[in-house]
Coordinates of C-alpha atoms in Angstrom, one line a residue:
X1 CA 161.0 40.8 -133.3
X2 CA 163.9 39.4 -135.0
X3 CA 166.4 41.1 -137.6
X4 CA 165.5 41.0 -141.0
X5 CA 168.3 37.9 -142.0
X6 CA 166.8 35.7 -139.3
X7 CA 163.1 36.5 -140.5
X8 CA 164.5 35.2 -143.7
X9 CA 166.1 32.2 -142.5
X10 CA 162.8 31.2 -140.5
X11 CA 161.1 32.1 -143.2
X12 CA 163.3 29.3 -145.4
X13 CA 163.2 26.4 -142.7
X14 CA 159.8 27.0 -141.5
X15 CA 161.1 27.3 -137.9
X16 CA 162.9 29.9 -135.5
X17 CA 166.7 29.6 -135.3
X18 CA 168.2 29.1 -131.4
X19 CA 169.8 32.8 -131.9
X20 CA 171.3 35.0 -133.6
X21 CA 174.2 33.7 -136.3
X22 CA 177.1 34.9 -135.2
X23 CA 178.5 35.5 -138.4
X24 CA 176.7 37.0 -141.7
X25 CA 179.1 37.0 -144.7
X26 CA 177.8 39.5 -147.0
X27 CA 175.8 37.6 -150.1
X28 CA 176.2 40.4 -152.2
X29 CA 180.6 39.9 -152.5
X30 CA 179.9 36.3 -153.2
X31 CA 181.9 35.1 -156.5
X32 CA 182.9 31.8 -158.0
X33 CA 184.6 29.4 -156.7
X34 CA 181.9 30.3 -153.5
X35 CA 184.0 28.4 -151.3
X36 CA 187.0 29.9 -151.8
X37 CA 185.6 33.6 -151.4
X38 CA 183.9 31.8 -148.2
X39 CA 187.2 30.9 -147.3
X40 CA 188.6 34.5 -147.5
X41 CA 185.9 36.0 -145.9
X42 CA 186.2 33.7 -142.9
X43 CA 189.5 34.5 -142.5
X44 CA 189.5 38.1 -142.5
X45 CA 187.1 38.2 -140.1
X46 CA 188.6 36.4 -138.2
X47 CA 192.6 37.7 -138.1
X48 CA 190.4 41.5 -138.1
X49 CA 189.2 40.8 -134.8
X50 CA 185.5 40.5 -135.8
X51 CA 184.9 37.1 -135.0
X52 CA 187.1 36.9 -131.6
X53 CA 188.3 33.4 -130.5
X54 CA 185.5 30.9 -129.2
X55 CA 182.9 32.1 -131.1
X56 CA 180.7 29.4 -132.1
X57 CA 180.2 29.9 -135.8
X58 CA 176.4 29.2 -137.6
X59 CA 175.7 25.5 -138.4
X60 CA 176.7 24.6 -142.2
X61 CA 173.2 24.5 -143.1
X62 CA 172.2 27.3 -141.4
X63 CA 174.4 29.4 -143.2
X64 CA 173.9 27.7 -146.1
X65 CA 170.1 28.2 -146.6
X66 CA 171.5 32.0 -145.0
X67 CA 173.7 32.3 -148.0
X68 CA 171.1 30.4 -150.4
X69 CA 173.9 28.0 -151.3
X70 CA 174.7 24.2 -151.2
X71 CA 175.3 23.3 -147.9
X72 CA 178.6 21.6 -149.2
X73 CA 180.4 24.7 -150.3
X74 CA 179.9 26.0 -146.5
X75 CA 181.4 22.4 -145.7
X76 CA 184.3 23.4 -148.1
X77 CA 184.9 26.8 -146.8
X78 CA 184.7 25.2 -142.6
X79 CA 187.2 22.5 -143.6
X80 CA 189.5 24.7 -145.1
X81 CA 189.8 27.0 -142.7
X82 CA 190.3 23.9 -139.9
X83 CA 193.1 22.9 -142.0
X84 CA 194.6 25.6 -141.8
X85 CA 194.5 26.0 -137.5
X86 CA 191.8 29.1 -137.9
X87 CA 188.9 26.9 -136.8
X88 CA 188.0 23.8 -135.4
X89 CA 185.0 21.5 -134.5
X90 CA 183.4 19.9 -130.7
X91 CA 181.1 17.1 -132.6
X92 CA 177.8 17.0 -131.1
X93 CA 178.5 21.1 -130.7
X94 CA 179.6 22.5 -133.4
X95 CA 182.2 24.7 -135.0
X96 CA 184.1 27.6 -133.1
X97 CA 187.0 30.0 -133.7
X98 CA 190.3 29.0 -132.5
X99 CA 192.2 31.4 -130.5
X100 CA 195.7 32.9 -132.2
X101 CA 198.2 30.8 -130.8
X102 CA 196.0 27.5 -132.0
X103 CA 196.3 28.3 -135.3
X104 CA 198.3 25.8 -137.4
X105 CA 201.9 26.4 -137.7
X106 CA 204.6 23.7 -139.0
X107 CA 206.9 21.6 -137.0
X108 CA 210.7 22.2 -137.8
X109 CA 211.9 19.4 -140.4
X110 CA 215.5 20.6 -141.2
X111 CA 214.8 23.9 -141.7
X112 CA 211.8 23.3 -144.2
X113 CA 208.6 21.9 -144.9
X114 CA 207.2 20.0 -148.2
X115 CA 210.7 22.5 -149.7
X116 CA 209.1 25.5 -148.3
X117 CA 211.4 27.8 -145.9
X118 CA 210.6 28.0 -142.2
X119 CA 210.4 30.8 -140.5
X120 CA 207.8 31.2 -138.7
X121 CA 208.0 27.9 -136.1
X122 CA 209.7 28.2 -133.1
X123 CA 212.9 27.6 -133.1
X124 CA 216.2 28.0 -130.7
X125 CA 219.3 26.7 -132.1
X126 CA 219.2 23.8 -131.0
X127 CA 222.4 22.8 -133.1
X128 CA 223.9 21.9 -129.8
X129 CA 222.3 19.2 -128.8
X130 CA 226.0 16.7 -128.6
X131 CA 226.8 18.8 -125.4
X132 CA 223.6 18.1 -123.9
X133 CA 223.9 14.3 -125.2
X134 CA 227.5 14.7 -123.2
X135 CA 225.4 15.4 -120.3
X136 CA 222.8 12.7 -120.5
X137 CA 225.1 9.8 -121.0
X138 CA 227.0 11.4 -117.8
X139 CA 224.8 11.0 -115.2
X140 CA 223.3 7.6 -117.1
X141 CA 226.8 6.3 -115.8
X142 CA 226.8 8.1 -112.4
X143 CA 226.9 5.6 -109.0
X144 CA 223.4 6.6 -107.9
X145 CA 221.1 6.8 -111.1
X146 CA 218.4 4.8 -109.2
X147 CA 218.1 7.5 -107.0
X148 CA 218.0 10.1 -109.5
X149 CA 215.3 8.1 -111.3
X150 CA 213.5 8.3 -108.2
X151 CA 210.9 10.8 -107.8
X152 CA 212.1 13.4 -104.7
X153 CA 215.7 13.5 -105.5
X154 CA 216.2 16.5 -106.7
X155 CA 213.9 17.8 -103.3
X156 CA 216.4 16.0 -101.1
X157 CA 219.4 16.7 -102.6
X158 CA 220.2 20.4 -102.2
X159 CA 223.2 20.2 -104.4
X160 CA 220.9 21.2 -107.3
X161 CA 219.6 24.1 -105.9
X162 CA 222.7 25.2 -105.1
X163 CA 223.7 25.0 -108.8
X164 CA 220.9 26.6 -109.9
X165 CA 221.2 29.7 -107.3
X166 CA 225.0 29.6 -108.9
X167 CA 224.0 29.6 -112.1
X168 CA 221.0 32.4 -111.9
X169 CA 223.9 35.0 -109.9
X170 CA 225.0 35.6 -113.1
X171 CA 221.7 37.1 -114.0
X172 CA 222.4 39.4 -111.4
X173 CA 219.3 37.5 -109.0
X174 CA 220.3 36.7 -105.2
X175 CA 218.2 34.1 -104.2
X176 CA 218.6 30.7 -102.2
X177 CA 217.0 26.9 -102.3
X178 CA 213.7 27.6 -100.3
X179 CA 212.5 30.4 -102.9
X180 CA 213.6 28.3 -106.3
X181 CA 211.7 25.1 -107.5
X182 CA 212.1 23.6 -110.3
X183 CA 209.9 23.2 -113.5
X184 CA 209.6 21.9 -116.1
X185 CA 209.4 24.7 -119.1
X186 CA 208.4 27.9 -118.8
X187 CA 204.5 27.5 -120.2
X188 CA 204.2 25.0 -116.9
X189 CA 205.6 27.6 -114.8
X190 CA 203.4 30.2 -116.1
X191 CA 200.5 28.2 -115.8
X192 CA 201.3 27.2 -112.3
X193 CA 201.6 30.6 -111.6
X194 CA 198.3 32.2 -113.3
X195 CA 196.5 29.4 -111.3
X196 CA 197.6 29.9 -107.9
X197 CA 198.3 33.6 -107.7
X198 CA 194.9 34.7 -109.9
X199 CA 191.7 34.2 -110.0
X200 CA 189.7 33.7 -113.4
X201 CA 188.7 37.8 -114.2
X202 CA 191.8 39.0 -112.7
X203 CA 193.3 41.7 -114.7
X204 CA 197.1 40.9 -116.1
X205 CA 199.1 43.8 -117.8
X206 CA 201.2 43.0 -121.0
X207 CA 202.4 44.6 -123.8
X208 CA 200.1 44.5 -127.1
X209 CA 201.8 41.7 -129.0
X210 CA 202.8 38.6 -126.7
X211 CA 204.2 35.1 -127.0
X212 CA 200.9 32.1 -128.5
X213 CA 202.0 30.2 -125.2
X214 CA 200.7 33.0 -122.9
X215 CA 198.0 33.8 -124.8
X216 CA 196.6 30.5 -124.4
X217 CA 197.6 29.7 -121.2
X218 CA 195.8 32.8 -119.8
X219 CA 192.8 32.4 -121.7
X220 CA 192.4 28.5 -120.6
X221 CA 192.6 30.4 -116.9
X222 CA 190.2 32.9 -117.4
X223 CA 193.0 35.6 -117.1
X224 CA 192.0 39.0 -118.4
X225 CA 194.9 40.3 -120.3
X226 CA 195.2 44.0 -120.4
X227 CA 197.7 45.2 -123.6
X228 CA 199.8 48.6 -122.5
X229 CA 201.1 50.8 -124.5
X230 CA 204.7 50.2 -125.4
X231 CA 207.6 51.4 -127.1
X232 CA 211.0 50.6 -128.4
X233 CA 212.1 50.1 -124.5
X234 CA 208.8 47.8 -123.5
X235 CA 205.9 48.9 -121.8
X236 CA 205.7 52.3 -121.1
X237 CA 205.2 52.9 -116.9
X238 CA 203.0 55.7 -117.3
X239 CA 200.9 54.1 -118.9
X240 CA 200.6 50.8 -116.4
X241 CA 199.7 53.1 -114.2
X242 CA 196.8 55.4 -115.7
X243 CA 195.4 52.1 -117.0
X244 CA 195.7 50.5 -113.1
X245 CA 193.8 53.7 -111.9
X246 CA 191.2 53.3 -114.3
X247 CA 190.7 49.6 -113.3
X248 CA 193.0 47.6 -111.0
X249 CA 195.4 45.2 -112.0
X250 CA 196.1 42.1 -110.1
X251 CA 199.4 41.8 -112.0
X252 CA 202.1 42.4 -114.7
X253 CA 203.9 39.6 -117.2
X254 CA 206.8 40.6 -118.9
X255 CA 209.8 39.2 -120.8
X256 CA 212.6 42.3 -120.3
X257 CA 215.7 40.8 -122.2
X258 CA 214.1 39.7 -125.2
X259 CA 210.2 40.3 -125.5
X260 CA 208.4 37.6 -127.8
X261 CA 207.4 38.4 -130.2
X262 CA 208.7 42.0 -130.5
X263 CA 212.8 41.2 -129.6
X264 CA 212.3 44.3 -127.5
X265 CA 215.3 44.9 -124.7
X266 CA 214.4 46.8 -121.5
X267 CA 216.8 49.2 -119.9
X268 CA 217.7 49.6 -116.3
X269 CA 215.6 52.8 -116.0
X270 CA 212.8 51.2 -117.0
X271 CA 213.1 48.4 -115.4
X272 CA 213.3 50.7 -111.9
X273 CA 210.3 53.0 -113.7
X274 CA 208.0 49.3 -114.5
X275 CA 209.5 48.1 -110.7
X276 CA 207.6 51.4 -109.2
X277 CA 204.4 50.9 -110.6
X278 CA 204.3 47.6 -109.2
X279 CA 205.2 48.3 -106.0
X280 CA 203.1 51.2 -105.7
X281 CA 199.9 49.4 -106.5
X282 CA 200.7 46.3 -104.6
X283 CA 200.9 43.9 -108.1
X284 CA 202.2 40.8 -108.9
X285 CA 205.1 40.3 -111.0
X286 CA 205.5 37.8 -113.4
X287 CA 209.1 37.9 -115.5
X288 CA 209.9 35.6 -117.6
X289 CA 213.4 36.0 -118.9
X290 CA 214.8 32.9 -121.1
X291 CA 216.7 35.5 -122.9
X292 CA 218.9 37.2 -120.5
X293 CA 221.9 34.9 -120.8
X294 CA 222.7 35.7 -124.0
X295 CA 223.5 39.2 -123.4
X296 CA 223.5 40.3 -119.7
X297 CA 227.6 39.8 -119.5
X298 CA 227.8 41.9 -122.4
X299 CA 225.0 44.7 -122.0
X300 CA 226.4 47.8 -119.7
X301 CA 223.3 48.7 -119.1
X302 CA 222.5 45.6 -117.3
X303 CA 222.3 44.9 -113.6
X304 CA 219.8 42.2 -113.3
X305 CA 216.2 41.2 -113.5
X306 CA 213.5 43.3 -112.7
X307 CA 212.4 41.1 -109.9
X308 CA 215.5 42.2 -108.0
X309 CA 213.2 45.5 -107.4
X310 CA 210.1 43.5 -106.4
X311 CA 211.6 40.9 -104.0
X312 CA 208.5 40.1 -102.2
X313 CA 205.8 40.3 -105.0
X314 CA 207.9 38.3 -108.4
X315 CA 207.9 34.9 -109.3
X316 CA 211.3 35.1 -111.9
X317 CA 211.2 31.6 -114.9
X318 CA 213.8 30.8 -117.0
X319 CA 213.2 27.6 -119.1
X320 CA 216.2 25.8 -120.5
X321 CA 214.8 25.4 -124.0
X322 CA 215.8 28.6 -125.0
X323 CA 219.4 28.7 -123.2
X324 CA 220.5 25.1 -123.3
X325 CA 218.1 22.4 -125.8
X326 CA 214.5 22.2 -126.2
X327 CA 214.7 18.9 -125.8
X328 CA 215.4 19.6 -121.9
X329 CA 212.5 19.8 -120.1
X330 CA 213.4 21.6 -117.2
X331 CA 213.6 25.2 -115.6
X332 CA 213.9 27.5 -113.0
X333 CA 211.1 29.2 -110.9
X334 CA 212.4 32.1 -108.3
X335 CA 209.3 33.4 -105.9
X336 CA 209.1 36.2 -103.5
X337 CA 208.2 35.6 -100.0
X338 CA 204.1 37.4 -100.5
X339 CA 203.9 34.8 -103.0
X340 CA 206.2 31.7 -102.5
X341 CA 204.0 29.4 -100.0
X342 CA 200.5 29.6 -102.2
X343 CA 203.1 28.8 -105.4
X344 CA 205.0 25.8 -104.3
X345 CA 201.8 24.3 -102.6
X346 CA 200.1 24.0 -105.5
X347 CA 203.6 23.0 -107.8
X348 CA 203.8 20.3 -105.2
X349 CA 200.4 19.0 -106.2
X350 CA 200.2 20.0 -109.9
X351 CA 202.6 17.8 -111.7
X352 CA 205.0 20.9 -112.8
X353 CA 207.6 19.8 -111.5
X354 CA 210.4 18.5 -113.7
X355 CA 211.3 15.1 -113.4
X356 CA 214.6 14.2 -111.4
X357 CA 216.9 13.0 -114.4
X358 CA 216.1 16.4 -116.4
X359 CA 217.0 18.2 -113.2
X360 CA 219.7 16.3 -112.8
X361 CA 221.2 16.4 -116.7
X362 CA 220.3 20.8 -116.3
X363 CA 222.6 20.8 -113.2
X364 CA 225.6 18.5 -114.9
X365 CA 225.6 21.0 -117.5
X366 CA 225.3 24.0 -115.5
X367 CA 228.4 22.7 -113.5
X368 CA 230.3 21.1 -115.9
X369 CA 230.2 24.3 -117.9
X370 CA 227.8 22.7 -120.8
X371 CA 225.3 25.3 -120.6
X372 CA 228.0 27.9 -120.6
X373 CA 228.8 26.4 -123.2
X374 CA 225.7 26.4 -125.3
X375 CA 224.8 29.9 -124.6
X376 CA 228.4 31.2 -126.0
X377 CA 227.7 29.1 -129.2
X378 CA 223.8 30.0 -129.5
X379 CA 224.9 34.2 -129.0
X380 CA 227.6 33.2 -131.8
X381 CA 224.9 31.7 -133.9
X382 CA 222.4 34.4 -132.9
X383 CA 224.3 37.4 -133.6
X384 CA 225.4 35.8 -137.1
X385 CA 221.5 35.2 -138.2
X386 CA 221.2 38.9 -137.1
X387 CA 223.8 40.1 -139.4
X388 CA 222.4 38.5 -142.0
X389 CA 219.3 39.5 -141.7
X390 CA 220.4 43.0 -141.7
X391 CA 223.0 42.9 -145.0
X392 CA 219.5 41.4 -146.2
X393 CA 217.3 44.1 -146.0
X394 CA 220.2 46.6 -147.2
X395 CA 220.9 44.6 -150.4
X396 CA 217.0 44.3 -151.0
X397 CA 216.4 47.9 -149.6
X398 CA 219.2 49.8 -150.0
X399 CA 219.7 51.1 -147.1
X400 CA 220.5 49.3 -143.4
X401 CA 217.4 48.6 -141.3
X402 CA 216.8 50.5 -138.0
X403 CA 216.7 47.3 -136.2
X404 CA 216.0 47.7 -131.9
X405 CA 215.6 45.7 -129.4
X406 CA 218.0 42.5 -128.3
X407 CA 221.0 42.0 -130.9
X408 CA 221.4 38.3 -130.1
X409 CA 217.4 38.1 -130.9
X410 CA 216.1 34.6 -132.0
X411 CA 213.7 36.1 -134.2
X412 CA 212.9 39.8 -135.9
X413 CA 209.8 41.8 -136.2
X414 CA 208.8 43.8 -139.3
X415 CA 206.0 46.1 -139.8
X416 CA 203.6 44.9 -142.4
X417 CA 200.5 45.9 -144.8
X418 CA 197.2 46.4 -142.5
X419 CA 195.5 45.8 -145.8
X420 CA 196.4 42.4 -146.2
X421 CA 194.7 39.8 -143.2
X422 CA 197.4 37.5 -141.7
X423 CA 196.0 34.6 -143.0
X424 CA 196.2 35.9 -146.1
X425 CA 199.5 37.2 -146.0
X426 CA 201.1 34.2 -144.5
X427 CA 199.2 32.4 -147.1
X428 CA 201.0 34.6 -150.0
X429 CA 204.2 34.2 -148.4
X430 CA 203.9 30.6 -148.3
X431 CA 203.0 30.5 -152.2
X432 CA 206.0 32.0 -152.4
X433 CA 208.4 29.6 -150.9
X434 CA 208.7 31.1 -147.2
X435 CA 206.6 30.4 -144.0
X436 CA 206.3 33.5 -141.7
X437 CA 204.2 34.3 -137.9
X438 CA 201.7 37.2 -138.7
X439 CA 201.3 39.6 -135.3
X440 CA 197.4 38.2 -135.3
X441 CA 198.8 35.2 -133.5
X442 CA 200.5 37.7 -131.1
X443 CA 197.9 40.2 -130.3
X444 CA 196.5 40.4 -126.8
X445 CA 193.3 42.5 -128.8
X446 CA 192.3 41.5 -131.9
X447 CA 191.5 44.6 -133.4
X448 CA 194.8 45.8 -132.7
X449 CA 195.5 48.2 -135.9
X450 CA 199.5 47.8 -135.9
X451 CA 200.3 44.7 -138.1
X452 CA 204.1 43.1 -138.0
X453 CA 205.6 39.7 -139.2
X454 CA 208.0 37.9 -136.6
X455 CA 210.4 36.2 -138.3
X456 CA 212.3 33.3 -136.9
X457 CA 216.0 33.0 -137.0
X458 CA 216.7 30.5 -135.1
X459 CA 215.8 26.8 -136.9
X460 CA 217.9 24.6 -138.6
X461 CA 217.8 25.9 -141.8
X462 CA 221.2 26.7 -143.7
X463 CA 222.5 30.4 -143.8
X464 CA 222.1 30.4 -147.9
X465 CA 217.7 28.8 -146.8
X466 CA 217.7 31.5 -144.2
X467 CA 219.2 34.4 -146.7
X468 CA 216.6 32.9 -149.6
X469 CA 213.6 33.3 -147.8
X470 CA 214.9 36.8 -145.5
X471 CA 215.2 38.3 -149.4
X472 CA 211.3 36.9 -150.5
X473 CA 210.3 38.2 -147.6
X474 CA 211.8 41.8 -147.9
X475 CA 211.4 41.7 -151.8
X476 CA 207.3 41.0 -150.8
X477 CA 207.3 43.7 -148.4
X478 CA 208.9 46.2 -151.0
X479 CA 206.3 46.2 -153.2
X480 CA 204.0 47.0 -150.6
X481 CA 206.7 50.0 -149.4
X482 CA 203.9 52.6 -149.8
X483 CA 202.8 51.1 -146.6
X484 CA 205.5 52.0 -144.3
X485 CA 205.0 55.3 -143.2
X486 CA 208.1 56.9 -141.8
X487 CA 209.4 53.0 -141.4
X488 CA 208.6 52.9 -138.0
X489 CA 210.7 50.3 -137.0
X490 CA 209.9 48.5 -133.2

């Protein structure tokens, strides 16, 4: 037997359909322009959660004799929803939902795009770039650049492993040469990492709302992501651990100093608390921590990573986009001993390494007292974006935000209107003059209720572009104040 909409569509063509369409817009809230209200259907099923990434949507003219329309207006309604990142097309295969972090948004181009505001890219103030430039033409000049353009220098030179071990003391993590190896970002070191320490169907704890890179670099592994409940602090240990005891976990990803997208800042207790859990029910620790330069010399609270507390069972990343230029492809990877051997044998074969000269231009400016340097300059410029986003929201509000989470932040989160799909809303806002992240490119489930905008502080654009579109923003939001319930601020 087949459902009633499939009889029809048989009916129509004559022949049986393959299987059921995975999606049946409802005919009856069709109105003119159809392509448009096509459009807007698509994408609120798709930021709701009800058509999850990789579904393979109906063929246009299946859905079209479906819908009783031209098959052109279904045509209409894929492309613009392709343009726009939410979908795309395998010729020969068909059409298919993209997965959050695929989803289209804009290069930085000084701050704006086509005059519209950008906020929602990422961005790390990279307004420091002569200092790494400094760097570059340094050891350009140096006696033995052949060598360092060679491709196992930096393997035989322990001089830049001993600057990196240097340079990751004052993160408050002891480590030496044989447990660090070099990378070359942190979504390389991630993906190294998911590959040879998980299996595809392994379970992986994070918080609800997680950086696109992870998102897609777990999901291209076949990595089962499992969101815990968080709060202001991160994720909530308790609750690791019922959700372990209802069905292991092979591991935990976190970001402590500066979640993404969130901005939330884990204490020491939980740190120890999260650190337990883990040890306890013999996980695997990933942290990934680009942020905890920025304010571990100036946080009391802080005494170091929480791989410090799971020697054996952490591989610790830090990328130096975020700290020094994301131009500089390179980083740090720190494993345990459970874990180290299986890691670096399949680095040494995977091509995520980073090349000898960015290793080399990372170390001159971790010695030379570039990166230093940078960091002091990118907290000044961080903590300045942060001020005004916060005399923002009081002038538009009237009353100071209760902002949490990492002061020197490179970006803010806001709760939003669950009414409003985040295609849509970033749609609006974009109308408007401002381009924002809605949490559906975040969200480890789809159907997560909680709905936020992250907003990005840290491009090029001017302090009076970054106060003009902080105020539509706010000034949007406003109007939908009925919205925020006891302005539960995370």
């Amino acid at each position: 037997m087949f459902p009633e909409n499939d009889r029809e569509l048989r009916n129509k063509r004559g022949n049986v359909p393959e299987m059921p369409m995975s999606w049946r817009p409802d005919r009856t809230n069709l109105t003119r322009p159809i392509y448009m209200t096509l459009t807007r259907m698509l994408e609120a099923d798709i930021s709701s959660g009800r058509l999850s990434p990789g579904t393979k949507l109906p063929g246009q003219r299946d859905l079209a004799d479906y819908l009783d329309v031209n098959m052109t207006t279904v045509t209409r309604a894929y492309k613009m929803c392709q343009e726009k990142g939410l979908v795309y097309a395998v010729p020969g295969s068909g059409t298919y939902v993209s997965s959050p972090s695929q989803a289209f948004l804009p290069d930085l181009k000084g701050g704006t795009v086509d005059g519209v505001i950008d906020l929602g890219s990422d961005a790390f103030f990279d307004q420091c770039n002569d200092i790494v430039a400094s760097a570059v033409k340094k050891v350009a000049v140096s006696s033995d650049i052949e060598n360092i353009m060679g491709t196992s220098i930096y393997e035989t030179r322990m001089a830049y492993r001993s600057t990196a071990v240097n340079w990751l003391r004052n993160l408050g993590l002891k480590t030496d040469g044989d447990h660090l190896f070099f990378v070359s970002g942190s979504r390389s070191a991630v993906d190294l990492a998911l590959s040879a320490l998980f299996v595809p169907g392994d379970r992986v704890a994070t918080e609800p709302f997680i950086s696109r890179s992870f998102l897609e670099v777990a999901r291209l592994r076949g990595i089962i992501l499992v969101p815990v409940p968080s709060d202001r602090y991160g994720m909530i240990p308790e609750e690791l651990d019922r959700i372990h005891r209802k069905n292991p976990l092979a591991g935990v990803y976190l970001m402590p100093s500066c979640s993404d997208p969130t901005a939330s800042s884990m204490p020491e207790m939980r740190k120890k608390a999260i650190a337990g859990v883990i040890l306890r029910r013999s996980l695997i620790l990933l942290e990934n921590d680009p942020f905890a330069f920025f304010s571990a010399d100036l946080d009391p609270d802080y005494q170091g990573p929480v791989s410090r507390h799971v020697p054996g069972r952490s591989v610790y990343i830090i990328s130096g986009a975020e700290s020094v230029s994301t131009g500089l492809s390179a980083g740090f990877m720190v494993a345990g001993d459970l874990v180290r051997k299986p890691l670096f044998r399949a680095g040494d074969v995977s091509g995520t390494r980073a090349s000898a000269l960015s290793s080399a231009v990372y170390a001159e400016l971790i010695s030379g007292g570039g990166a230093g340097e940078i960091v002091r300059k990118k907290r000044r410029l961080a903590a300045a974006a942060n001020n005004r986003f916060e005399s923002c929201f009081e002038r538009v509000w009237g009353r100071p935000p209760e902002v949490n989470g990492n002061p020197f932040s490179f970006y803010r989160w806001l709760p939003a209107d669950n009414r409003v799909s985040g295609p849509e809303m970033e749609k609006k806002l974009e109308e408007m003059g401002v381009k924002v992240a809605h949490s559906w490119r975040y969200a480890v489930d789809p159907g997560n209720g909680n709905v936020y905008l992250r907003i990005t502080l840290a491009g090029r654009h001017s302090a009076m572009q970054l106060e003009s579109g902080l105020e539509t923003i706010f000034r949007y939001l406003k109007e939908r104040k009925d919205t925020y319930e006891n302005n539960k601020w995370k």
